[in-house]
XYZ file of C-alpha atoms in Angstrom:
531
model
C -91.777 -27.488 11.382
C -90.570 -25.930 14.626
C -87.029 -26.631 13.661
C -87.483 -25.167 10.166
C -89.097 -22.006 11.512
C -86.374 -21.586 14.068
C -83.686 -21.989 11.405
C -85.400 -19.464 9.097
C -85.669 -16.938 11.872
C -81.981 -17.436 12.759
C -80.876 -17.038 9.144
C -83.010 -13.936 8.732
C -81.474 -12.460 11.904
C -77.968 -13.266 10.765
C -78.547 -11.685 7.335
C -79.917 -8.608 9.032
C -76.961 -8.408 11.400
C -74.543 -8.771 8.491
C -76.262 -5.975 6.624
C -76.150 -3.764 9.662
C -72.508 -4.704 10.093
C -71.641 -3.561 6.549
C -73.643 -0.372 7.017
C -71.858 0.377 10.295
C -68.487 -0.234 8.616
C -69.253 2.349 5.889
C -70.433 4.875 8.467
C -67.320 4.209 10.566
C -65.066 4.896 7.535
C -66.792 8.244 6.944
C -66.474 9.181 10.600
C -62.834 8.126 10.673
C -62.011 10.518 7.812
C -63.598 13.418 9.654
C -61.889 12.422 12.916
C -58.498 12.283 11.209
C -58.936 15.859 10.017
C -59.963 17.011 13.488
C -57.173 15.138 15.234
C -54.507 16.875 13.151
C -55.430 20.147 14.845
C -55.341 18.680 18.326
C -52.278 18.243 20.514
C -53.166 14.690 21.665
C -50.715 11.791 21.102
C -52.107 8.675 19.465
C -50.507 5.222 19.591
C -51.451 2.756 16.867
C -51.086 -0.968 17.567
C -51.157 -2.937 14.351
C -52.267 -6.528 14.254
C -50.577 -9.088 11.975
C -52.395 -8.758 8.635
C -51.687 -12.240 7.312
C -53.300 -14.323 10.058
C -56.826 -14.030 11.437
C -57.017 -13.241 15.090
C -59.471 -16.044 15.749
C -60.471 -19.182 13.942
C -63.067 -19.462 11.201
C -65.725 -20.714 13.557
C -65.266 -17.876 15.983
C -65.445 -15.389 13.114
C -68.706 -16.846 11.869
C -70.178 -16.904 15.337
C -69.105 -13.313 15.917
C -70.813 -12.213 12.704
C -73.953 -14.130 13.554
C -74.272 -12.817 17.096
C -73.454 -9.179 16.372
C -76.050 -6.534 16.948
C -76.434 -2.994 15.703
C -74.490 -1.561 18.641
C -71.420 -3.789 18.171
C -69.095 -0.781 17.846
C -69.942 0.317 21.405
C -70.174 -3.037 23.169
C -67.469 -5.108 21.451
C -63.979 -5.507 22.887
C -61.338 -5.459 20.154
C -58.512 -8.009 20.350
C -55.377 -6.724 18.699
C -51.814 -7.977 18.354
C -48.719 -6.109 19.411
C -46.291 -5.049 16.748
C -42.562 -5.483 17.126
C -42.104 -1.726 17.613
C -44.605 -1.281 20.438
C -43.505 -0.456 23.982
C -45.300 -1.044 27.232
C -45.180 1.213 30.258
C -42.830 -1.220 32.037
C -40.424 -1.135 29.074
C -40.389 2.671 29.119
C -39.674 2.726 32.864
C -36.917 0.127 32.497
C -35.281 1.984 29.595
C -35.377 5.243 31.558
C -33.817 3.560 34.582
C -31.084 1.990 32.443
C -30.273 5.371 30.910
C -30.080 6.987 34.331
C -27.868 4.193 35.637
C -25.559 4.404 32.617
C -25.237 8.178 32.921
C -24.586 7.934 36.661
C -22.042 5.177 36.155
C -20.159 7.190 33.528
C -20.168 10.302 35.716
C -18.836 8.384 38.710
C -16.141 6.723 36.631
C -14.939 9.989 35.096
C -15.184 11.785 38.443
C -12.940 9.226 40.139
C -10.509 9.388 37.219
C -10.435 13.184 37.311
C -9.820 13.271 41.066
C -6.992 10.751 40.712
C -5.322 12.718 37.907
C -5.543 16.004 39.819
C -4.166 14.410 42.991
C -1.333 12.721 41.065
C -0.302 15.975 39.397
C -0.352 17.730 42.765
C 1.861 15.022 44.274
C 4.517 15.147 41.542
C 4.525 18.919 41.079
C 4.800 19.770 44.803
C 8.470 18.658 45.396
C 9.575 20.381 42.196
C 7.735 23.539 43.219
C 9.489 23.486 46.592
C 12.847 23.514 44.790
C 11.979 26.116 42.139
C 10.035 28.768 44.101
C 13.032 30.162 46.077
C 14.940 30.802 42.820
C 11.891 32.575 41.359
C 10.801 34.697 44.354
C 14.058 35.678 46.116
C 16.950 34.525 43.905
C 19.445 37.101 45.270
C 19.086 35.861 48.869
C 19.419 32.114 48.192
C 22.724 30.685 49.373
C 24.309 28.082 47.110
C 24.916 24.734 48.791
C 27.225 23.089 46.263
C 27.803 19.342 46.149
C 25.396 18.478 48.953
C 22.440 19.958 47.074
C 23.456 18.288 43.823
C 23.438 14.879 45.521
C 20.001 15.637 46.951
C 18.817 16.686 43.477
C 19.826 13.295 42.088
C 18.099 11.558 45.008
C 14.863 13.491 44.428
C 14.943 12.788 40.687
C 15.342 9.018 41.064
C 12.814 8.800 43.893
C 10.240 10.671 41.825
C 10.939 8.362 38.870
C 10.472 5.278 41.081
C 7.294 6.763 42.542
C 5.970 7.492 39.049
C 6.565 3.916 37.842
C 5.099 2.424 41.021
C 2.011 4.628 40.758
C 1.554 3.634 37.127
C 1.829 -0.073 37.998
C -0.581 0.063 40.942
C -3.176 2.704 40.144
C -3.177 3.273 36.380
C -4.481 -0.185 35.465
C -7.676 -0.499 33.410
C -10.649 -1.145 35.647
C -12.337 -4.518 35.158
C -15.581 -3.635 36.901
C -17.487 -0.792 38.493
C -18.527 -1.108 42.127
C -21.762 0.295 43.556
C -20.001 2.002 46.473
C -16.675 3.725 46.981
C -13.525 1.663 47.551
C -12.822 2.457 51.197
C -9.076 1.748 51.320
C -8.374 3.644 48.127
C -10.377 6.623 49.359
C -8.508 6.571 52.677
C -5.168 6.501 50.882
C -6.185 9.402 48.658
C -7.302 11.365 51.715
C -4.025 10.574 53.469
C -1.984 11.785 50.496
C -4.059 14.953 50.263
C -3.591 15.700 53.974
C 0.157 15.092 53.684
C 0.584 17.415 50.706
C -1.589 20.138 52.242
C 0.351 19.914 55.516
C 3.661 20.272 53.690
C 2.342 23.261 51.734
C 1.101 24.960 54.894
C 4.438 24.483 56.633
C 6.273 25.613 53.500
C 4.173 28.749 53.243
C 4.532 29.701 56.898
C 8.204 28.836 57.524
C 9.808 29.368 54.107
C 7.711 31.653 51.899
C 6.842 34.210 54.576
C 10.356 34.417 56.001
C 12.088 33.923 52.632
C 14.502 31.404 54.076
C 18.040 31.699 52.725
C 19.131 28.137 53.630
C 18.534 26.395 50.307
C 20.006 23.112 51.511
C 17.333 22.919 54.205
C 14.674 23.560 51.559
C 16.051 20.726 49.412
C 16.051 18.360 52.384
C 12.469 19.405 53.091
C 11.478 18.358 49.545
C 13.367 15.060 49.939
C 11.432 14.302 53.134
C 8.154 14.823 51.253
C 9.190 12.362 48.536
C 10.201 9.814 51.188
C 6.812 10.154 52.878
C 5.058 9.618 49.534
C 7.085 6.445 48.934
C 6.053 5.092 52.331
C 2.406 5.837 51.570
C 2.781 3.916 48.315
C 4.170 0.968 50.263
C 1.147 1.199 52.572
C -1.107 1.151 49.490
C 0.533 -2.063 48.265
C -0.060 -3.687 51.642
C -3.712 -2.627 51.909
C -4.751 -3.116 48.279
C -2.725 -6.150 47.206
C -1.045 -8.072 50.033
C -3.847 -8.038 52.607
C -6.169 -10.185 50.486
C -3.636 -12.849 49.474
C -3.970 -15.064 52.549
C -7.186 -17.125 52.223
C -9.511 -16.669 55.179
C -12.964 -17.606 53.836
C -14.405 -20.493 51.858
C -16.977 -19.127 49.427
C -19.808 -21.334 48.141
C -21.339 -20.085 44.871
C -24.646 -21.660 43.827
C -26.507 -20.905 40.595
C -30.210 -20.689 41.323
C -31.597 -22.256 38.125
C -29.651 -25.465 37.536
C -27.839 -25.903 40.872
C -24.276 -25.559 39.535
C -21.984 -25.043 42.512
C -18.341 -24.050 42.950
C -16.129 -23.305 45.948
C -13.407 -20.662 46.162
C -11.041 -19.362 48.820
C -10.829 -15.615 49.371
C -8.981 -13.365 51.770
C -10.045 -10.260 53.651
C -12.237 -8.424 51.137
C -15.290 -6.255 51.271
C -18.560 -7.695 49.987
C -18.475 -5.716 46.743
C -14.853 -6.669 45.995
C -15.636 -10.302 46.830
C -18.561 -10.127 44.387
C -16.231 -8.910 41.624
C -13.721 -11.681 42.368
C -16.515 -14.279 42.282
C -17.816 -13.002 38.937
C -14.307 -13.222 37.475
C -14.180 -16.866 38.562
C -17.737 -17.451 37.348
C -17.038 -16.525 33.737
C -14.150 -19.013 33.491
C -15.307 -21.867 35.760
C -19.068 -22.194 35.432
C -20.541 -23.800 32.312
C -22.597 -21.442 30.215
C -26.142 -20.933 31.433
C -28.530 -22.705 29.078
C -32.178 -21.884 29.882
C -33.362 -24.288 27.170
C -32.321 -27.245 29.330
C -34.658 -26.066 32.085
C -37.790 -26.144 29.938
C -37.946 -29.962 29.915
C -38.931 -30.182 33.576
C -41.439 -27.361 33.193
C -43.047 -28.954 30.130
C -43.212 -32.311 31.913
C -44.905 -30.740 34.938
C -47.329 -28.859 32.679
C -48.139 -32.101 30.854
C -48.934 -33.834 34.127
C -51.145 -30.981 35.264
C -52.890 -30.851 31.889
C -53.913 -34.490 32.310
C -55.899 -33.663 35.442
C -59.537 -32.748 34.784
C -62.010 -31.990 37.564
C -65.724 -31.790 36.834
C -68.097 -29.932 39.134
C -71.364 -31.871 39.245
C -72.699 -30.349 42.462
C -72.734 -26.746 41.341
C -70.759 -23.820 42.758
C -70.050 -23.613 46.436
C -67.472 -24.152 49.135
C -68.182 -27.858 49.355
C -67.651 -28.202 45.624
C -64.353 -26.300 45.842
C -63.147 -28.546 48.642
C -64.194 -31.576 46.636
C -62.232 -30.319 43.651
C -59.148 -29.880 45.814
C -59.474 -33.391 47.238
C -60.004 -34.824 43.762
C -56.922 -33.081 42.395
C -54.805 -34.257 45.341
C -55.987 -37.830 44.886
C -55.333 -37.727 41.141
C -51.889 -36.242 41.680
C -51.102 -39.004 44.195
C -52.145 -41.660 41.681
C -50.033 -40.088 38.961
C -47.083 -39.753 41.294
C -46.838 -43.526 41.489
C -46.110 -43.734 37.750
C -44.348 -40.398 37.160
C -40.910 -41.835 37.956
C -41.359 -44.424 35.203
C -42.237 -41.701 32.715
C -39.203 -39.688 33.769
C -36.936 -42.733 33.497
C -38.082 -43.665 30.000
C -38.039 -40.054 28.863
C -34.429 -39.575 29.980
C -33.415 -42.922 28.501
C -34.968 -42.011 25.165
C -33.256 -38.612 25.215
C -29.870 -40.185 25.953
C -30.405 -42.669 23.134
C -31.195 -39.900 20.671
C -28.172 -37.895 21.854
C -25.844 -40.874 21.357
C -27.303 -41.483 17.923
C -26.878 -37.845 16.848
C -23.385 -37.775 18.314
C -22.332 -40.858 16.363
C -23.599 -39.355 13.115
C -21.865 -36.074 13.862
C -18.534 -37.738 14.641
C -18.646 -39.736 11.396
C -19.556 -36.644 9.338
C -16.768 -34.552 10.870
C -14.161 -37.277 10.387
C -15.134 -37.625 6.740
C -14.923 -33.850 6.284
C -11.462 -33.650 7.868
C -10.311 -36.592 5.754
C -11.452 -34.665 2.698
C -9.513 -31.609 3.908
C -6.304 -33.620 4.296
C -6.787 -35.022 0.814
C -7.253 -31.497 -0.518
C -4.109 -30.322 1.285
C -2.086 -33.110 -0.255
C -3.383 -32.171 -3.689
C -2.701 -28.466 -3.141
C 0.966 -29.172 -2.401
C 1.317 -30.160 -6.047
C -0.344 -26.966 -7.298
C 1.386 -23.631 -7.944
C 1.557 -21.254 -4.942
C -1.078 -18.914 -6.376
C -3.790 -21.599 -6.476
C -3.588 -22.720 -2.817
C -6.963 -22.591 -1.023
C -7.345 -20.337 1.998
C -8.339 -22.050 5.312
C -11.562 -20.049 5.400
C -12.441 -21.166 1.887
C -11.686 -24.757 2.850
C -13.948 -24.436 5.904
C -16.762 -23.054 3.765
C -16.267 -25.899 1.295
C -16.556 -28.764 3.805
C -19.058 -27.169 6.169
C -22.193 -28.238 4.204
C -21.208 -31.914 4.536
C -21.399 -31.732 8.345
C -23.930 -28.922 8.795
C -27.022 -31.150 8.934
C -25.579 -33.590 11.469
C -24.245 -30.741 13.613
C -27.553 -28.891 13.479
C -29.501 -31.976 14.579
C -27.101 -32.650 17.423
C -27.247 -29.066 18.657
C -31.035 -29.125 18.537
C -31.178 -32.412 20.422
C -28.856 -31.109 23.139
C -30.545 -27.680 23.003
C -27.388 -25.729 22.204
C -28.506 -24.230 18.890
C -28.845 -20.745 20.374
C -25.231 -20.793 21.599
C -23.580 -21.335 18.210
C -24.156 -19.388 15.024
C -23.158 -20.560 11.573
C -20.497 -17.875 11.327
C -18.909 -18.854 14.655
C -18.858 -22.526 13.651
C -17.143 -21.706 10.355
C -14.583 -19.541 12.150
C -13.847 -22.346 14.591
C -13.559 -24.816 11.713
C -11.131 -22.517 9.865
C -9.116 -22.136 13.089
C -8.855 -25.920 13.453
C -7.817 -26.343 9.825
C -5.180 -23.608 10.146
C -3.620 -25.200 13.225
C -3.904 -28.762 11.854
C -6.223 -29.984 14.623
C -7.977 -33.326 14.766
C -11.749 -33.876 14.381
C -11.984 -34.586 18.109
C -10.467 -31.181 18.903
C -13.041 -29.524 16.648
C -15.967 -31.379 18.249
C -14.915 -30.699 21.827
C -16.540 -27.251 21.772
C -19.929 -28.762 20.860
C -19.986 -32.099 22.691
C -19.462 -30.559 26.135
C -20.684 -27.216 27.427
C -17.708 -24.933 27.998
C -17.245 -21.954 30.300
C -19.059 -18.722 29.651
C -16.036 -16.930 28.207
C -15.789 -19.535 25.450
C -18.876 -18.107 23.775
C -19.518 -14.695 22.308
C -20.407 -11.716 24.454
C -23.943 -11.698 23.043
C -24.430 -15.273 24.351
C -23.557 -14.434 27.941
C -27.017 -13.086 28.737
C -25.586 -11.488 31.886
C -24.022 -8.141 31.136
C -25.171 -6.283 34.240
C -25.313 -7.708 37.738
C -27.126 -6.486 40.826
C -25.650 -7.046 44.268
C -28.237 -7.785 46.968
C -26.968 -7.888 50.535
C -28.435 -7.221 53.961
C -25.083 -5.957 55.234
C -23.342 -2.926 53.794
C -21.426 -3.784 50.634
C -18.384 -1.896 51.956
C -18.158 -4.075 55.065
C -15.731 -6.981 55.209
C -16.652 -10.624 54.768
C -17.586 -12.478 57.950
C -18.505 -16.021 58.851
C -22.045 -16.659 57.639
C -22.250 -13.691 55.275
C -24.834 -14.333 52.537
C -25.413 -12.139 49.500
C -26.850 -12.570 46.022
C -25.735 -11.541 42.549
C -28.711 -11.175 40.236
C -28.895 -10.853 36.481
C -31.748 -11.157 33.994
C -32.280 -14.925 33.925
C -30.744 -16.299 37.112
C -28.920 -15.379 40.284
C -25.832 -16.513 42.162
C -26.277 -17.161 45.879
C -22.979 -16.733 47.742
C -22.327 -18.010 51.259
C -19.100 -17.278 53.138
C -17.653 -19.605 55.758
C -14.472 -18.847 57.645
C -11.649 -21.351 57.259
C -11.201 -23.079 60.640
C -8.081 -22.663 62.697
C -5.816 -25.627 62.076
C -3.715 -26.932 64.926
C -0.943 -29.371 64.129
C 0.765 -31.494 66.752
C 3.958 -33.425 66.421
C 4.493 -37.017 67.481
C 8.083 -38.169 67.870
C 8.961 -41.661 66.786
C 12.142 -43.138 68.188
C 14.288 -44.414 65.309
C 15.456 -47.312 67.470
C 11.927 -48.654 67.765
C 12.098 -49.811 64.125
C 15.156 -52.017 64.576
C 14.690 -55.775 64.720
C 17.109 -58.634 65.331
C 16.746 -61.801 63.301
C 18.017 -64.937 65.031
C 17.942 -68.428 63.617
C 17.376 -71.412 65.934
C 19.627 -74.268 65.025
C 17.147 -76.927 66.174
C 14.137 -75.902 64.109
C 15.694 -73.579 61.467
C 12.817 -71.149 62.113
C 13.719 -67.410 62.255
C 12.700 -65.520 65.332
C 12.314 -61.734 65.533
C 13.193 -60.025 68.750
């Protein structure tokens, strides 16, 4: 009877709470209509977060329990659990987007500013010698003395020197930039400053000694312009030495380590600043390092989570410091017991994975060989057809792709490369192999082994922007023991520089006569003897 009365009271309470719940819902709808009218006149900004309508937020049991335990004041005391729509933005996302926009605007301004300064300085350099030759004929033409053949030879010299300087400047400075550096390029800035000081000095001397006095010796003026062009050619030679030749001799051994999977490479670099060394390392990274695959790193994490999930600690003594210490000791002891068998689990797990990979690989190889055999058969048949009915390589790739798609998809999923290859890229690669008459092994090479980063599409790189982290100034030169980091979204490259040791070679002279031997035969024993 006690149980029946308790159940009846509980059911009566639940029916009452449900009725109050429906009543509160109707009153909330009426209030929401009035609030929507009032909110239209206000200047407040409202953000609506929509939950997925198809799935319940909680299970059926939790929903029933929530309805049964609700009271009349549930609208004031209940915490609503909502889902985030795909169009919602958090405060961190807004800050990150703002920072990216500021960085992109600043980067564009710096790039165009450097380009504008270079163009203005180049025009000033090439116009100045011509202006030196033209201004006397424009300002005081009646006082200029003709110099005849000597000036004509100097004119030809100036013309060819300016042409050589123009081509050399185009080859050295007007190349498309491969990267943007966080700080100014010191040597290039010094060269630009040196050129500016040289041109300004020549203009000042020209204004004081020639323009003010209106010099009549035109041959001297022409020689003055020739000397300026010669000085500019020497500065260009200095630029080649500082910007190109100085870094050719290797002086440092650079160790590049990827932080996630431990991939490591070694390179030799010359005298470079830290930021220029970072650019050179990134150029090597995209062609030497295998593509970063974060899916391969989840196996160890899932295995560690599985081991931790198997550990359960029960508190039978109640809360307290002693209980917490006991929990810690129990977890340590359990982890030690599991550590004795964890290597066996890892061994069998890796063995099973390798077995599945070999199995998928064998099926894929057979499917691809059959598909390429079918393509060759089709090509032989198409040779007998009229020219208008020949199948395009892309059509042939689309025709044979379904026969190998399932095996390729299973292999890519097993090796966790499915996010690196799209169906369109696979069909393009297949059409490329058919066009160039490649073998099935050549087609499969891109999927059986992970290639360098540049082999994949730009959207698969997952590292478009890098951040240089260094304790030393990024404009300072590399030194022995210099350590800096290149960070991107998913991983980082840790770079360590070691100076190449000084190598001392010594020579050891070997007398050629020391290698001569005399062979004598003894008549008694017939045994040869070497002296």
